[in-house]
Tab-separated table of C-alpha atoms in Angstrom:
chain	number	residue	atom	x	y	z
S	1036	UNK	CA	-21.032	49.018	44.806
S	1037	UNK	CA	-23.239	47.100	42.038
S	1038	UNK	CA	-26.322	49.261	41.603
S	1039	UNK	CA	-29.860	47.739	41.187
S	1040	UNK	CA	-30.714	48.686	37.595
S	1041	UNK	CA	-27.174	46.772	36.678
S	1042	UNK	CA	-27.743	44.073	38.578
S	1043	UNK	CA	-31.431	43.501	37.013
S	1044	UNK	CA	-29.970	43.185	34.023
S	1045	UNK	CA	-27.367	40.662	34.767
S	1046	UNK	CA	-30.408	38.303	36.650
S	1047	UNK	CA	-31.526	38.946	33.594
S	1048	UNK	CA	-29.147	37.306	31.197
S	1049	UNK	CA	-28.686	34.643	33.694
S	1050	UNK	CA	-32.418	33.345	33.388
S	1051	UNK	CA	-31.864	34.063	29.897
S	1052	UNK	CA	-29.251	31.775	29.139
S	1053	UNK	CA	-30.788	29.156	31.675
S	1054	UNK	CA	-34.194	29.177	29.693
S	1055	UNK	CA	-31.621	28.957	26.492
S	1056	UNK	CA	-30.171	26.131	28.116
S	1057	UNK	CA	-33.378	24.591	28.896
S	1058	UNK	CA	-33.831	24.538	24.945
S	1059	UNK	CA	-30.505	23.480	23.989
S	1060	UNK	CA	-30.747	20.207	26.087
S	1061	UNK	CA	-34.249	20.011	24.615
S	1062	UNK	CA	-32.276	19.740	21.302
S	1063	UNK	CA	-29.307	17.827	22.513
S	1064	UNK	CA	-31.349	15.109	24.093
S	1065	UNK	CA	-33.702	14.706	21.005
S	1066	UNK	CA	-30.762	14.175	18.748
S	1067	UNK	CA	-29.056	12.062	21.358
S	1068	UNK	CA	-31.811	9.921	21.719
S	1069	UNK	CA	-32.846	9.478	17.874
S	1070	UNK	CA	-29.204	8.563	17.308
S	1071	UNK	CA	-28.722	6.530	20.289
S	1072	UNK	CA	-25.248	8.791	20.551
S	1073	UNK	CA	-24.987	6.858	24.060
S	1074	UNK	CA	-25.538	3.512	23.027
S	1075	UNK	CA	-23.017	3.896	19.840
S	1076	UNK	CA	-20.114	5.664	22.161
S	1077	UNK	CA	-20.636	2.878	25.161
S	1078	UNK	CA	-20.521	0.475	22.534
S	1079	UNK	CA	-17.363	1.735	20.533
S	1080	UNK	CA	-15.320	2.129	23.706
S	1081	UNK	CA	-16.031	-1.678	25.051
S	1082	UNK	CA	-15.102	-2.669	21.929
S	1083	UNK	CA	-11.782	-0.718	21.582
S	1084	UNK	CA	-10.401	-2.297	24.886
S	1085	UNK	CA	-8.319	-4.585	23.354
S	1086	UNK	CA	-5.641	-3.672	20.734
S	1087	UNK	CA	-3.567	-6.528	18.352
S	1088	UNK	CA	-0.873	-4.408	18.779
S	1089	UNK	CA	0.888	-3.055	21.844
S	1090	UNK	CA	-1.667	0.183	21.380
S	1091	UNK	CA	-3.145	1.430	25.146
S	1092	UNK	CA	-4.991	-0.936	25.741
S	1093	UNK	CA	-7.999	1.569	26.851
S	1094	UNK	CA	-9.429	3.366	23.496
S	1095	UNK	CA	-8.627	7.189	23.429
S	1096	UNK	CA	-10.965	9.615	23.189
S	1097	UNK	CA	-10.218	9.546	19.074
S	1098	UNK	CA	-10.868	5.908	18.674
S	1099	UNK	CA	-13.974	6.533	20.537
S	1100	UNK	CA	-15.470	7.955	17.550
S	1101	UNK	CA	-14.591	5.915	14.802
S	1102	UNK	CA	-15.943	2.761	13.688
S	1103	UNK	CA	-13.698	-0.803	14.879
S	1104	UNK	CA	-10.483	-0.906	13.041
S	1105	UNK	CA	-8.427	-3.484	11.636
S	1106	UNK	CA	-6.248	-3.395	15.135
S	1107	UNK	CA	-8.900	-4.057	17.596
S	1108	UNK	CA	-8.181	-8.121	18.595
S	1109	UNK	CA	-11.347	-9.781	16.725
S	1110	UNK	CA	-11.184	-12.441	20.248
S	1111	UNK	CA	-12.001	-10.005	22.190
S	1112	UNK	CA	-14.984	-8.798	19.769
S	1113	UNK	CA	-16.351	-12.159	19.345
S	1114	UNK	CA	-16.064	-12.252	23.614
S	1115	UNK	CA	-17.766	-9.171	24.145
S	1116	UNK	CA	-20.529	-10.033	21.975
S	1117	UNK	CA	-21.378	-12.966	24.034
S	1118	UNK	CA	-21.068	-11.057	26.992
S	1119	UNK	CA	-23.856	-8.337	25.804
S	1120	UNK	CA	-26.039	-11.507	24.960
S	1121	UNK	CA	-25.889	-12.280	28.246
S	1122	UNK	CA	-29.489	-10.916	30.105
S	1123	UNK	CA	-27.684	-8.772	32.490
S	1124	UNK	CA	-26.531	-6.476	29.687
S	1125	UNK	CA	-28.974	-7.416	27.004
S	1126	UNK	CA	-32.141	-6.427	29.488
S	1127	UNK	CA	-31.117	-3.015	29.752
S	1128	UNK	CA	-31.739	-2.177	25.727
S	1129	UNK	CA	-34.787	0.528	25.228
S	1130	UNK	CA	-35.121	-1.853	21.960
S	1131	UNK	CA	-33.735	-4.774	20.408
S	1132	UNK	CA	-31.665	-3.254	17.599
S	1133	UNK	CA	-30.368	-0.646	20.290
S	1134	UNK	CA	-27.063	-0.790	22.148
S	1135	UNK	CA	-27.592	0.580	25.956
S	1136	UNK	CA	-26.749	3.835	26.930
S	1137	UNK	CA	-25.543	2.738	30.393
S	1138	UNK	CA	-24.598	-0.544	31.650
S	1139	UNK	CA	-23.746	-0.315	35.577
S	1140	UNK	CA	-20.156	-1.768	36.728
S	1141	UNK	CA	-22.507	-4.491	38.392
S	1142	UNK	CA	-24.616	-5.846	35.672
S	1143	UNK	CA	-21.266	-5.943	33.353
S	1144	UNK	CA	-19.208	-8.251	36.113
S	1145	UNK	CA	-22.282	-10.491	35.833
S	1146	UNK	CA	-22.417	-10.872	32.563
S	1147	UNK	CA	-18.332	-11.293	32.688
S	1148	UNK	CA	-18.453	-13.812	35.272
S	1149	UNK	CA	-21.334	-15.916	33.429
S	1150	UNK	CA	-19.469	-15.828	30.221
S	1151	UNK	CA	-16.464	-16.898	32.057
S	1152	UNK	CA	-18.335	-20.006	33.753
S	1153	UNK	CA	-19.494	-20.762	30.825
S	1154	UNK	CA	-16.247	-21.228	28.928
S	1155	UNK	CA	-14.652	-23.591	31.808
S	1156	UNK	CA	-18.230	-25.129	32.420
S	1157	UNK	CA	-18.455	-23.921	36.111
S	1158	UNK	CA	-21.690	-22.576	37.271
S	1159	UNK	CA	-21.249	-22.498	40.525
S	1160	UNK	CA	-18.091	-20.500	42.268
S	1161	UNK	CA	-16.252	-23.658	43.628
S	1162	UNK	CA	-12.598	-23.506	43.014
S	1163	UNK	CA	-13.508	-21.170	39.564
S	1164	UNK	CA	-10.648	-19.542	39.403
S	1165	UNK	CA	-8.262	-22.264	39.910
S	1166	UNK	CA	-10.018	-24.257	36.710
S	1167	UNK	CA	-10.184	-20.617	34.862
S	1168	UNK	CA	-6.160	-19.748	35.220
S	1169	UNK	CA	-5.115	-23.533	34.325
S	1170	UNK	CA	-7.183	-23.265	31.418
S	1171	UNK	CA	-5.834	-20.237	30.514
S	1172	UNK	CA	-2.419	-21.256	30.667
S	1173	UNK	CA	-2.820	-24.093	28.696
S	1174	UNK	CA	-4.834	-22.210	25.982
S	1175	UNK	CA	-7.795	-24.358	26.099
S	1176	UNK	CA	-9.852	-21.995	25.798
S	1177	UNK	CA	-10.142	-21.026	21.926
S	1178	UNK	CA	-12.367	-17.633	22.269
S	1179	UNK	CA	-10.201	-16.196	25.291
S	1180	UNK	CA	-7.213	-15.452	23.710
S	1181	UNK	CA	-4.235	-12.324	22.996
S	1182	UNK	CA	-4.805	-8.799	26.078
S	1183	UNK	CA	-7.773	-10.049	27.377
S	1184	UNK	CA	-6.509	-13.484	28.372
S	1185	UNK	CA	-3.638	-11.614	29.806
S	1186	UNK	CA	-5.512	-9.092	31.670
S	1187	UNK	CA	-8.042	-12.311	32.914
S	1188	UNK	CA	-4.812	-13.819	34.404
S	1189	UNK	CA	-3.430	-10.454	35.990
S	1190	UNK	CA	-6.864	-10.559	37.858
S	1191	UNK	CA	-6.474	-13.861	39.121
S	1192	UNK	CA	-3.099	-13.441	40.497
S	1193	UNK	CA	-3.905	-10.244	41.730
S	1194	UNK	CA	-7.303	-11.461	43.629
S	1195	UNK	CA	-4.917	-14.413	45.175
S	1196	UNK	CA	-8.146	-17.100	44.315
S	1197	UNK	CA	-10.687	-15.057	46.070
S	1198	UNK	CA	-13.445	-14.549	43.740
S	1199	UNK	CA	-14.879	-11.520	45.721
S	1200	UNK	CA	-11.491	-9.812	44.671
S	1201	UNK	CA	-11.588	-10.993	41.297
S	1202	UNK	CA	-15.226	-9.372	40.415
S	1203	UNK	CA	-13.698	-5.991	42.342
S	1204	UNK	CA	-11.037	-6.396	39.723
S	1205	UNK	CA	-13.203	-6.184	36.572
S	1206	UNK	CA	-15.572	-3.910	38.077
S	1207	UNK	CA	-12.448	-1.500	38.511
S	1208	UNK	CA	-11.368	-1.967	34.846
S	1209	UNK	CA	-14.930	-1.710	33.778
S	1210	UNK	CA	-15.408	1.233	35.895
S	1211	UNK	CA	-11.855	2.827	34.196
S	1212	UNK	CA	-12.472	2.713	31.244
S	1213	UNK	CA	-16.317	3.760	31.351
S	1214	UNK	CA	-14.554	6.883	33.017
S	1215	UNK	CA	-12.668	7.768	29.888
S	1216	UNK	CA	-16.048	7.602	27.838
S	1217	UNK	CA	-17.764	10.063	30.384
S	1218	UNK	CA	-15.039	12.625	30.614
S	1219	UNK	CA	-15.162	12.602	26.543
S	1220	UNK	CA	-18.665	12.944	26.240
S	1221	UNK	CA	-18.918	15.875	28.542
S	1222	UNK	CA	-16.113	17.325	26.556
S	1223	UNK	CA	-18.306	16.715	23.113
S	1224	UNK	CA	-21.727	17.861	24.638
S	1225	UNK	CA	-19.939	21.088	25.869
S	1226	UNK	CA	-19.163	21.462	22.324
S	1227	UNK	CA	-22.672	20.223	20.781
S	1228	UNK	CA	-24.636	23.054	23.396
S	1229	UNK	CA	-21.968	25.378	22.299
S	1230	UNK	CA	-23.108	24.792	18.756
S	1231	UNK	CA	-26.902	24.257	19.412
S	1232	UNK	CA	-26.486	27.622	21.395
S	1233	UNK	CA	-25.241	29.502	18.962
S	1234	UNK	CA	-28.272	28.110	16.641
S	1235	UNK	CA	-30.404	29.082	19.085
S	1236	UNK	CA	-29.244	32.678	19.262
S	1237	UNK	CA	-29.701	33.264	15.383
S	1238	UNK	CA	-32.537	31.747	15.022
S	1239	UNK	CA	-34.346	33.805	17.708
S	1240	UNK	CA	-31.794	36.766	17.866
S	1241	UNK	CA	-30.468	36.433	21.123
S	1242	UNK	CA	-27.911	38.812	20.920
S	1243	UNK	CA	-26.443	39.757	24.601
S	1244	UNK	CA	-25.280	43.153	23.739
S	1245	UNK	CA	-28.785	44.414	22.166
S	1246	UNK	CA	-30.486	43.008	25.187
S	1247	UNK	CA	-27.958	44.325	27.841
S	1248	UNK	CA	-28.408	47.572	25.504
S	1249	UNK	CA	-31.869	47.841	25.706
S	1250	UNK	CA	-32.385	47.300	29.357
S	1251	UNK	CA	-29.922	49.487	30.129
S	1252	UNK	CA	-31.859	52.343	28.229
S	1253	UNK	CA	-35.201	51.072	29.874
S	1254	UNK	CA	-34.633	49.651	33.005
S	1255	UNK	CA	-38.553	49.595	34.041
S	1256	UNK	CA	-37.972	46.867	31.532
S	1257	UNK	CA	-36.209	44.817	33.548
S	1258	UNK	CA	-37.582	45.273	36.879
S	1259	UNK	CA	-41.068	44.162	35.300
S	1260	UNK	CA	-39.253	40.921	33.513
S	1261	UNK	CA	-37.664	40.111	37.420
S	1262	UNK	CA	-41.772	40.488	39.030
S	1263	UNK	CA	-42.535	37.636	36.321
S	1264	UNK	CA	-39.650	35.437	36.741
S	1265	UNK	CA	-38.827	35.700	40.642
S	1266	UNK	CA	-41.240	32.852	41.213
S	1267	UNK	CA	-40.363	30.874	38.608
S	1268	UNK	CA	-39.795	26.883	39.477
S	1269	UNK	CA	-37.710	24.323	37.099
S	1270	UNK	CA	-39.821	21.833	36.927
S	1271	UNK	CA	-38.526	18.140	36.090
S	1272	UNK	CA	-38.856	16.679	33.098
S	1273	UNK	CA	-41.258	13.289	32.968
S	1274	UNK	CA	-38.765	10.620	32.622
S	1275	UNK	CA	-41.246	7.748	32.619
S	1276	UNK	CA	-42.101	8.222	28.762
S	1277	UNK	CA	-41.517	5.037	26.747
S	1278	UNK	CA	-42.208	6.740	23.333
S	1279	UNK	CA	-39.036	6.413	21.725
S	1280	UNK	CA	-40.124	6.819	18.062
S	1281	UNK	CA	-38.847	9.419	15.746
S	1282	UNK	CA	-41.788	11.779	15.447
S	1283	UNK	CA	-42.898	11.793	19.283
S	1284	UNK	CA	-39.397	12.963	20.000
S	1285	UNK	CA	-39.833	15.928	17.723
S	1286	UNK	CA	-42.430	16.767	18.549
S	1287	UNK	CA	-41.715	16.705	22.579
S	1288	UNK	CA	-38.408	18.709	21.330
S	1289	UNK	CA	-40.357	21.536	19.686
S	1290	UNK	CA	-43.122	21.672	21.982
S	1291	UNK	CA	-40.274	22.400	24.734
S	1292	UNK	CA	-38.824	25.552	23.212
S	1293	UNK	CA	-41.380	27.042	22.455
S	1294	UNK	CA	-42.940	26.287	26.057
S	1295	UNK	CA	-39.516	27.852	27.234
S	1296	UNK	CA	-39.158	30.915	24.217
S	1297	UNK	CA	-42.838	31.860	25.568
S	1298	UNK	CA	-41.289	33.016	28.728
S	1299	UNK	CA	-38.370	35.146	27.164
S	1300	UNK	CA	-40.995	37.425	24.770
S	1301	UNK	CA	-41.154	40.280	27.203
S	1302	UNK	CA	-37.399	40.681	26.499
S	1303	UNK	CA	-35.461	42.648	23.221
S	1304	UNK	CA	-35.198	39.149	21.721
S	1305	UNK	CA	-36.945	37.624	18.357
S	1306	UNK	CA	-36.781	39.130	14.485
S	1307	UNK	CA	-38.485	41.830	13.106
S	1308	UNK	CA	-38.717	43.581	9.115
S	1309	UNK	CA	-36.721	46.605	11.365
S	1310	UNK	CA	-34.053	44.758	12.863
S	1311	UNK	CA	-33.559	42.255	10.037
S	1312	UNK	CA	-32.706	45.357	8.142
S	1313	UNK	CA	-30.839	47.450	10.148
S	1314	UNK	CA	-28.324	44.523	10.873
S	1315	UNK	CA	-27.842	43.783	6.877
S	1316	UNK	CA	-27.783	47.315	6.564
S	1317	UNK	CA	-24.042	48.073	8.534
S	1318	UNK	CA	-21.531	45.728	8.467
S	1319	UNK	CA	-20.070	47.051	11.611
S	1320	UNK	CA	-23.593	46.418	12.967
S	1321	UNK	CA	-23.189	42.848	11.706
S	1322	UNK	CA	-20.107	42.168	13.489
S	1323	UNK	CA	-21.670	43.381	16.455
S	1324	UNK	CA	-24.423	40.895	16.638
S	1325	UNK	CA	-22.712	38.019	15.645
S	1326	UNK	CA	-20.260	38.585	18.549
S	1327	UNK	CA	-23.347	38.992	20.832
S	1328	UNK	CA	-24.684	35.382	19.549
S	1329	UNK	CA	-21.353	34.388	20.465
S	1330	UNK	CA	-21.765	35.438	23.915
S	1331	UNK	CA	-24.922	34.164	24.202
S	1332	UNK	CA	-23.757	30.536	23.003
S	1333	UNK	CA	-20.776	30.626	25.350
S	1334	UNK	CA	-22.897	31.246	27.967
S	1335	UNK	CA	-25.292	28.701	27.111
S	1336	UNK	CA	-22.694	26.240	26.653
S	1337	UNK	CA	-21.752	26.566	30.362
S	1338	UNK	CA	-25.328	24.354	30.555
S	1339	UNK	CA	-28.630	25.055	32.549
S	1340	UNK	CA	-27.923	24.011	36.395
S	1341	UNK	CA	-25.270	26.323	36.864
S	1342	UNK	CA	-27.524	29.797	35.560
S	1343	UNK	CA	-30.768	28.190	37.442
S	1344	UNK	CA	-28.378	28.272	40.655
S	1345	UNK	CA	-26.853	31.810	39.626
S	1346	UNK	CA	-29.953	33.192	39.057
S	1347	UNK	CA	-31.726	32.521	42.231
S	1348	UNK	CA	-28.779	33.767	44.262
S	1349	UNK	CA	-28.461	36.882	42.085
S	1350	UNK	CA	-32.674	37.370	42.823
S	1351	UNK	CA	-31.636	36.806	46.705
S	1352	UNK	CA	-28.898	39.405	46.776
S	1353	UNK	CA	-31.369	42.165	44.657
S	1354	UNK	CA	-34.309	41.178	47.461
S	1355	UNK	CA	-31.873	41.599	49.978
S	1356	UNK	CA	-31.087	45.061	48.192
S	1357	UNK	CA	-34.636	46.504	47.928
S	1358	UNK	CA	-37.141	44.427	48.665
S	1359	UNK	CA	-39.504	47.164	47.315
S	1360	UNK	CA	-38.301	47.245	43.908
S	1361	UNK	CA	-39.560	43.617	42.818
S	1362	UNK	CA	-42.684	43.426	44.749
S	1363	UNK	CA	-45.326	45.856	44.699
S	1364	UNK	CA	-45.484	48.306	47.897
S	1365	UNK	CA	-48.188	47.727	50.556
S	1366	UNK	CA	-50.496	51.343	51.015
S	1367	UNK	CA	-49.316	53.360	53.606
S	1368	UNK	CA	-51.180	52.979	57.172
S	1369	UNK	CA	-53.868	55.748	57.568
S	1370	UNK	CA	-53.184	58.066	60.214
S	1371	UNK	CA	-55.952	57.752	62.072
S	1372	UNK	CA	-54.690	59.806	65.166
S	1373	UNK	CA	-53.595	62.750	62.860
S	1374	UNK	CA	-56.798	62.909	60.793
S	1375	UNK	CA	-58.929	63.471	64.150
S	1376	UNK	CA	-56.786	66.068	65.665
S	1377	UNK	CA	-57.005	67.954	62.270
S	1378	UNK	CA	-60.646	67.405	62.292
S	1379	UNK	CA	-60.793	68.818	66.024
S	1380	UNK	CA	-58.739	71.135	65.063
């Protein structure tokens, strides 16, 4: 059975690598948002939908990341750039020279179907798609031309002229595609906390071993670090800030690790004269510690909801265990009964 003093430890490195975590999105999120990493990826992949060539027609997650090549159809460029113009799409930029980071399946069917009515000169949704597919056919419409004309007129005969059906049609290729973006990013920010993590860990000597070491050898240690942290409470962060600029984001990035490396100081973390020369010292020693940043950055990597929600149901099971250890002991009841009989006695 899992002992107390190991399991301290192990609640331990879980609010360790959630307060790490914590820091890490700090850092992600600052970066993001000074490069607008969204904005560029959203705006990448809706312009890679449509290939010249007889390319998938939805971008991979390679093309993703590079800038428009020569294959992408330049009609269906100079149609999506009317489509952002439109103010369902262009009302949702933080600033003017900004893509979006998110445009919801809704807003981008509007903006569709308005560019659409636009081109056939139908504002209203009167027998729309009827005028739409005969001008297709007959190629009168100059901007609407190579896979997006034929994936316009695969909608049409797939929504059998109902127009209801026709929007469900774009929102689901819309939707699709948007899909592939997401399941990329996650894939890259995995990889960017992995890297910020690791950071992290040398930069403030994280190293999981040394810590697992040390309250191991002195586990008073970490029964005193679990009294501070039982009670702790993630608190949201304020999402109504409009302060985009360069320097406030910095600054709200720094000010948040060291909010959150305040809490970890009672832990074997941090450099010192001793330790910065006992690890260039041994090279075996070395080795050791950078595997134990590597640790530390895998664990990080696995991001900060999942060791919030470990942690608090590793602190239930080690209540559940011994109630007494984390909490201080209430004074025994005076015997009153005793005392009196001794004192009759």
């Amino acid at each position: 059975m899992l002992n107390t003093a190991t399991l301290d430890i192990v609640i331990a490195l879980a609010f360790t690598y959630f307060i790490l975590a914590l820091m890490v999105s700090s850092i992600n999120e600052g970066i993001s948002n000074v490069l607008n990493m969204r904005g560029n990826m959203l705006k990448n992949s809706l312009f890679n939908l449509f290939y010249k060539s007889d390319n998938d027609q939805i971008a991979s997650a390679k093309d993703i990341t590079q800038e428009l090549s020569k294959e992408v159809d330049p009609d269906w460029q100079n149609c999506l750039k009317k489509i952002i113009d439109t103010p369902f799409i262009d009302s949702l930029r933080s600033k003017a020279d900004k893509f979006p980071k998110y445009i919801p399946p809704k807003n981008f069917v509007l903006a569709m179907m308005q560019f659409l009515k636009e081109q056939i000169n139908n504002h209203d949704e009167h027998n729309f798609l009827n005028q739409l597919k005969v001008k297709l056919e007959k190629n009168e419409i100059e901007m609407i031309q190579g896979k997006f004309k034929a994936k316009l007129l695969e909608f049409i005969d797939r929504s059998q002229n109902n127009v209801e059906a026709f929007k469900q049609e774009i929102e689901d290729f819309y939707t699709n595609s948007v899909d592939h973006l997401r399941d990329w990013y996650r894939r890259k920010v995995k990889l960017l906390m992995f890297l910020y993590g690791l950071l992290i860990a040398v930069a403030f000597n994280v190293d999981t071993f040394y810590i697992g070491k040390i309250l191991w050898q002195n586990p008073d240690q970490a029964v005193e670090f679990l009294a501070t942290m039982q009670n702790y409470k993630a608190s949201p962060k304020d999402s109504t800030t409009t302060d985009t600029t360069i320097q406030r984001i910095v600054q709200n990035t720094v000010k948040d690790i060291g909010k959150n490396y305040a809490l970890l100081k009672p832990l074997p973390i941090g450099w010192s004269k001793t330790k910065a020369k006992e690890a260039s010292n041994d090279f075996w020693a070395i080795i050791h510690k950078v595997f134990g940043w590597l640790v530390t950055a895998m664990a990080v990597s696995l991001g900060a909801p999942f060791w919030y929600e470990l942690f608090n149901k590793l602190l239930s099971v080690r209540k559940s265990m011994a109630p007494a250890a984390t909490t201080a002991p209430p004074p025994p009841p005076k015997n009153e009964t005793g005392s009196q009989a001794q004192s009759k006695g």
